[in-house]
XYZ file of C-alpha atoms in Angstrom:
255
model
C 64.865 79.965 105.950
C 62.988 76.867 107.174
C 65.690 76.407 109.507
C 65.523 79.789 110.835
C 61.354 80.474 111.394
C 59.452 79.129 114.494
C 55.727 78.005 114.565
C 53.383 81.709 114.389
C 56.128 83.009 112.287
C 55.171 84.497 108.842
C 57.396 84.613 105.527
C 56.397 87.321 103.242
C 56.687 87.594 99.660
C 56.755 90.551 96.808
C 55.001 87.256 94.980
C 54.937 83.915 94.817
C 57.279 82.875 91.954
C 60.215 84.163 94.151
C 60.105 81.145 96.103
C 58.079 78.326 93.661
C 58.396 77.423 90.337
C 55.907 74.979 89.738
C 52.427 73.623 90.315
C 54.011 70.638 92.463
C 56.271 72.709 94.330
C 53.550 75.387 95.356
C 52.050 72.500 97.438
C 54.758 71.022 98.357
C 55.719 74.279 100.273
C 52.177 74.949 101.906
C 52.461 71.399 103.433
C 55.923 71.989 104.641
C 54.719 75.885 106.040
C 51.998 73.935 107.490
C 53.895 71.749 109.128
C 56.070 73.686 110.508
C 53.462 75.979 111.539
C 54.126 79.252 109.355
C 52.059 81.582 108.026
C 52.250 82.763 104.154
C 52.081 86.445 102.911
C 51.829 86.821 99.285
C 52.148 90.769 98.695
C 51.105 90.742 94.933
C 50.104 89.358 92.151
C 47.159 87.040 91.719
C 47.951 85.422 94.795
C 47.812 88.194 96.980
C 43.807 88.264 97.730
C 43.429 84.294 98.806
C 44.148 82.663 102.170
C 46.924 79.680 100.813
C 47.353 78.581 104.508
C 43.563 77.753 104.695
C 42.949 74.303 106.171
C 39.672 72.017 106.448
C 39.022 71.812 110.028
C 38.320 68.415 110.395
C 40.614 66.691 107.668
C 43.294 69.365 107.698
C 43.790 69.313 104.262
C 44.143 72.377 102.264
C 40.400 73.351 101.150
C 39.400 72.250 97.214
C 38.734 75.683 96.492
C 42.457 76.443 97.787
C 44.176 73.835 96.016
C 41.831 74.596 92.817
C 42.716 78.233 92.783
C 46.699 77.357 93.203
C 47.216 74.770 90.227
C 44.926 76.826 87.722
C 46.551 80.044 88.697
C 50.478 78.131 88.745
C 49.521 76.682 85.579
C 48.930 80.036 84.362
C 52.698 81.721 85.474
C 54.346 78.127 84.047
C 52.522 79.108 80.761
C 53.611 83.277 81.165
C 57.143 81.824 81.603
C 57.234 79.590 78.923
C 56.005 82.432 76.644
C 58.112 84.815 77.634
C 61.105 82.340 77.106
C 59.872 81.418 73.465
C 59.486 85.398 72.926
C 63.167 85.590 73.993
C 64.508 82.621 71.753
C 62.265 84.441 68.756
C 64.029 87.691 69.548
C 67.369 85.890 69.326
C 67.095 84.855 66.092
C 65.720 87.612 64.209
C 68.502 89.575 65.708
C 70.887 87.034 64.569
C 69.404 86.951 61.160
C 69.988 90.721 61.175
C 73.884 90.389 61.474
C 73.181 90.524 65.302
C 75.074 88.867 68.216
C 74.648 87.825 71.342
C 77.118 87.076 74.246
C 80.000 88.646 75.496
C 80.694 91.529 74.089
C 84.083 91.768 71.962
C 87.512 92.959 73.262
C 89.318 95.753 72.284
C 90.877 94.557 68.567
C 94.748 94.676 68.667
C 95.002 97.091 65.378
C 92.582 99.620 67.789
C 94.784 99.388 71.100
C 96.950 101.567 70.435
C 94.205 104.364 69.750
C 92.416 103.644 72.846
C 95.277 103.884 75.021
C 96.269 107.359 73.195
C 92.677 108.555 73.512
C 92.338 107.683 77.478
C 95.937 109.264 78.082
C 94.348 112.606 76.053
C 91.651 112.258 78.885
C 88.695 110.264 77.147
C 87.021 108.457 80.055
C 86.335 104.094 79.882
C 82.379 104.910 79.838
C 82.859 107.644 76.677
C 85.864 104.888 75.121
C 83.612 101.995 75.905
C 80.985 103.461 73.878
C 82.910 104.737 71.006
C 84.073 101.340 70.137
C 80.893 99.030 71.132
C 82.721 97.337 73.876
C 82.480 96.852 77.908
C 84.043 99.001 80.167
C 85.999 95.811 81.491
C 87.379 95.567 77.937
C 88.430 99.080 78.137
C 90.080 98.801 81.264
C 92.079 95.878 79.854
C 93.624 97.414 77.165
C 94.392 100.513 79.950
C 95.377 98.213 82.780
C 98.885 99.377 82.733
C 97.818 102.884 82.587
C 95.503 102.769 85.512
C 97.515 104.502 88.569
C 97.793 101.467 91.245
C 94.912 103.372 93.846
C 92.152 102.962 90.912
C 88.818 101.773 92.030
C 87.127 99.784 89.246
C 84.641 101.586 87.374
C 81.324 100.529 88.498
C 77.798 102.383 88.688
C 78.072 104.850 90.816
C 81.375 103.851 91.594
C 84.652 106.768 91.402
C 85.706 107.692 87.870
C 90.127 106.795 87.157
C 92.436 109.281 87.504
C 92.505 112.193 85.485
C 95.537 112.858 83.703
C 97.711 115.891 84.377
C 100.043 117.529 82.359
C 103.247 118.715 83.369
C 106.052 120.249 81.712
C 109.096 117.427 81.019
C 112.893 119.379 80.080
C 113.382 119.598 76.338
C 117.061 117.321 78.007
C 115.037 114.495 79.334
C 112.791 114.503 76.377
C 115.002 113.862 73.935
C 116.971 111.253 76.156
C 113.473 109.361 76.003
C 112.651 109.713 72.818
C 115.562 107.609 71.709
C 114.889 105.156 74.539
C 112.382 101.767 74.249
C 109.428 103.002 75.855
C 106.111 101.038 76.131
C 103.160 102.700 73.677
C 101.255 104.511 76.611
C 104.866 106.032 76.781
C 105.616 106.665 73.560
C 102.187 108.164 72.905
C 102.528 110.393 75.527
C 105.959 112.006 74.499
C 104.578 111.980 70.661
C 101.157 114.071 71.951
C 103.324 115.997 73.647
C 103.463 120.112 72.785
C 106.569 121.923 72.291
C 107.190 125.045 74.181
C 109.806 126.974 73.072
C 112.108 128.675 75.311
C 115.405 130.742 74.356
C 117.484 128.052 73.469
C 116.367 125.110 74.767
C 112.677 124.051 74.787
C 110.118 122.066 77.338
C 107.904 119.310 75.990
C 103.681 119.558 77.987
C 103.521 115.971 78.834
C 99.585 114.655 79.339
C 99.133 111.538 81.255
C 97.806 109.866 84.240
C 100.513 109.630 87.451
C 101.806 106.109 86.802
C 103.169 107.316 83.062
C 105.108 110.099 84.439
C 106.446 108.110 87.176
C 107.796 105.792 84.214
C 109.003 108.186 82.350
C 111.049 110.096 84.838
C 112.462 106.418 86.156
C 113.702 105.930 82.656
C 115.618 108.969 82.717
C 117.596 107.392 84.952
C 120.758 107.185 83.628
C 120.874 111.287 83.120
C 122.003 111.138 86.968
C 125.125 109.387 85.930
C 126.471 105.745 87.276
C 128.114 102.867 86.678
C 131.484 104.528 85.388
C 129.159 106.922 83.047
C 129.852 110.684 84.149
C 126.590 112.628 84.370
C 125.973 116.530 82.240
C 125.147 118.481 84.846
C 122.300 120.201 82.766
C 121.404 116.922 81.865
C 120.974 116.319 85.791
C 119.979 119.506 86.160
C 116.411 118.852 83.765
C 116.335 115.710 85.521
C 115.608 117.156 89.072
C 113.741 119.538 87.595
C 110.985 116.913 85.876
C 111.830 114.527 89.146
C 110.334 117.468 91.704
C 107.267 118.187 89.400
C 106.326 114.297 89.581
C 106.976 114.120 93.201
C 104.379 116.845 93.493
C 102.041 114.521 92.330
C 101.609 111.446 94.733
C 100.664 112.711 98.130
C 103.562 112.497 100.980
C 102.740 110.754 104.475
C 102.874 113.074 107.908
């Protein structure tokens, strides 16, 4: 600020202690501003009614009344800050005595991670899960990190919400294959929570999950297309193609 200021400029402060931290510091700042011929305007607080730049016309020193008031008000400000600090410490000690701990909020316990991930797949928001489990939003995002779509923006105040889970019908032949496959917890949860819809002699599994989980399930069902000397079963290949078309519709294509 001092490098930028020019003689005749005015420094505006909301209140004095936005710039200084103690009595001696205030007087030092006033000397520097006077040396650089920069005026000072304080808008709020006790100093707002004073002309802190007033100097004796002969000696050039701060007026005695101004110096006295600056020292008195600065001492009062320091006392106020010290009292606030002491009250804060007293409050923390009282909270600790009641069993409350300060500091960073805890992460999601390992025993609750699966429940958090399942709830997220069912459509619960990160903010709601954070309230339910009394942890930070960051802890929830860590627990469901692999479920978040690639383009999800970090959830902040006023920021966009995470991608909403979508429901797709998975052919029963694909579901049967995936149930016998080694899956990630989020993928397994999506299948376990799926609703079975009977269709003639077969069935469809109505799966609700974010697009990223649907894409991973589609990838894991790739062996149904055949390959490496294993012939494909036409009915299974057709079922996978149906699911592939539904998952592909979730990803916008470029022009």
